[in-house]
Amino acid sequence: MQLLEYQAKKLLKRAGAPVPVGRVIGIHESPGKVTFPIVVKSQVPVGGRGKLGGIKIAKNNQQLRQAIADVNRATIKGYLPSCLLLEQAVDIRRELYLSLQVNRDDRQVEWIASENGGVEVESHSESVCVISCKDVSAHEKLAKALSVPTKMLSPLLAQLEHCFYDNDLLLLEINPLVLTNGTTLVCADAKVIADDNSRFRHADFDWPNVEQIKPLGGTIGVIANGAGMAMSTMDAIYASGAKPANFLDIGGGTGEDVFVKNLRFINGLSGVTCVIVNIFAGITHCDDIARGIIAAKQQIPNLVPLFIRLEGTNRDEASELLLDAGVSLEPSLASCVIKARKVAK
Ligand code: GDP
Ligand code: MN
């Protein structure tokens, strides 16, 4: 699972690696007293924010207010920020690329480094250098590849290795690793993919809680149980000429809270006009989903219309609960799609 930048930087800080001074604020929270210049960074689980308006630098309070408003509004690959990271801007002399990752084919962990870090790193493949962590002269080779003195780089490499192994990471990517005017190195951005199988060993992690939702940019939201069910729901939406707003397999045994949390997230995706709930309950109980739907109607402001198909365990109880709450069920997925299509237009 990919962590948000601020969560990744917490791990870096814990390992002693240099990160900019920063603080997380909610999207509606006031920034309070800050030191300028400051960078406002959208916290979304995808990269490329710089190019898409998710990173803004402010030099005074007026610019800061504007930057926060702009970053809050910017949709990054289908995501709106769940919170913002405010960081004291670093002075950039050079932007480098450095990452550690598991190479499954070669059964080893390796470093990848490039002198040309920053937003355009993909276009500099010729300068990318891959070095096995087992290589006894890895530190010297990396220093050479990045054109920085080994003495300056080596402590950081040790900190990154600690961060990587102590937290069971699959990827730790620093892009850019910034060489500042003061000739020190700072991890200005961090992308971390943690191993889901090691979750039990890191109960203290801030695990993101809506990781299974994949935004797709369309207008009809989808909540289904089972990946096959989610995919066939998406197929039916595509076949009708519309586009799904997301992929979500909400899983078996879904209770009221999980349902509400996921629906809240989908309702907040930009462009969503309605949501199809397609549940064929086995382990899941339809009455739990029904309670989730009723709770969502009370708790989620500006909730879009829901078109609901429920079958399986406790379907009749669910149907009664929903009838009492004035919510009707659709007889089939096809009728959900027809109604959703009308709203989406
Ligand atoms: P990404 O686009 O999602 O990878 O976000 P980054 O955090 O990597 O920021 C993108 C770009 O914004 C960086 O490559 C920098 O050029 C610029 N940037 C980010 N933080 C700072 C900063 O503190 N100071 C300055 N001057 N530029 C920054
Ligand atoms: Mn970056």
PDB file of C-alpha atoms and ligand atoms in Angstrom, residues 41 47-49 118-119 173-176 188-190, ligand 2:
ATOM      1  CA  LYS A  41       1.398  20.140  -0.838  1.00  0.00           C
ATOM      2  CA  GLY A  47       2.641  11.444  -7.833  1.00  0.00           C
ATOM      3  CA  GLY A  48       2.968  14.125 -10.485  1.00  0.00           C
ATOM      4  CA  ARG A  49       1.306  16.727  -8.262  1.00  0.00           C
ATOM      5  CA  GLY A 118      12.519  16.283  -9.971  1.00  0.00           C
ATOM      6  CA  VAL A 119       9.394  16.210 -12.079  1.00  0.00           C
ATOM      7  CA  GLU A 173      11.632   6.822  -3.339  1.00  0.00           C
ATOM      8  CA  ILE A 174      13.058  10.280  -2.730  1.00  0.00           C
ATOM      9  CA  ASN A 175      12.327  12.540  -5.691  1.00  0.00           C
ATOM     10  CA  PRO A 176      13.605  15.119  -5.462  1.00  0.00           C
ATOM     11  CA  ALA A 188      11.918  17.083  -0.320  1.00  0.00           C
ATOM     12  CA  ASP A 189       9.429  14.429  -1.476  1.00  0.00           C
ATOM     13  CA  ALA A 190       8.906  10.819  -0.445  1.00  0.00           C
TER      14      ALA A 190
HETATM   15 MN    MN B   2       8.221  14.131  -6.345  1.00  0.00          MN
END
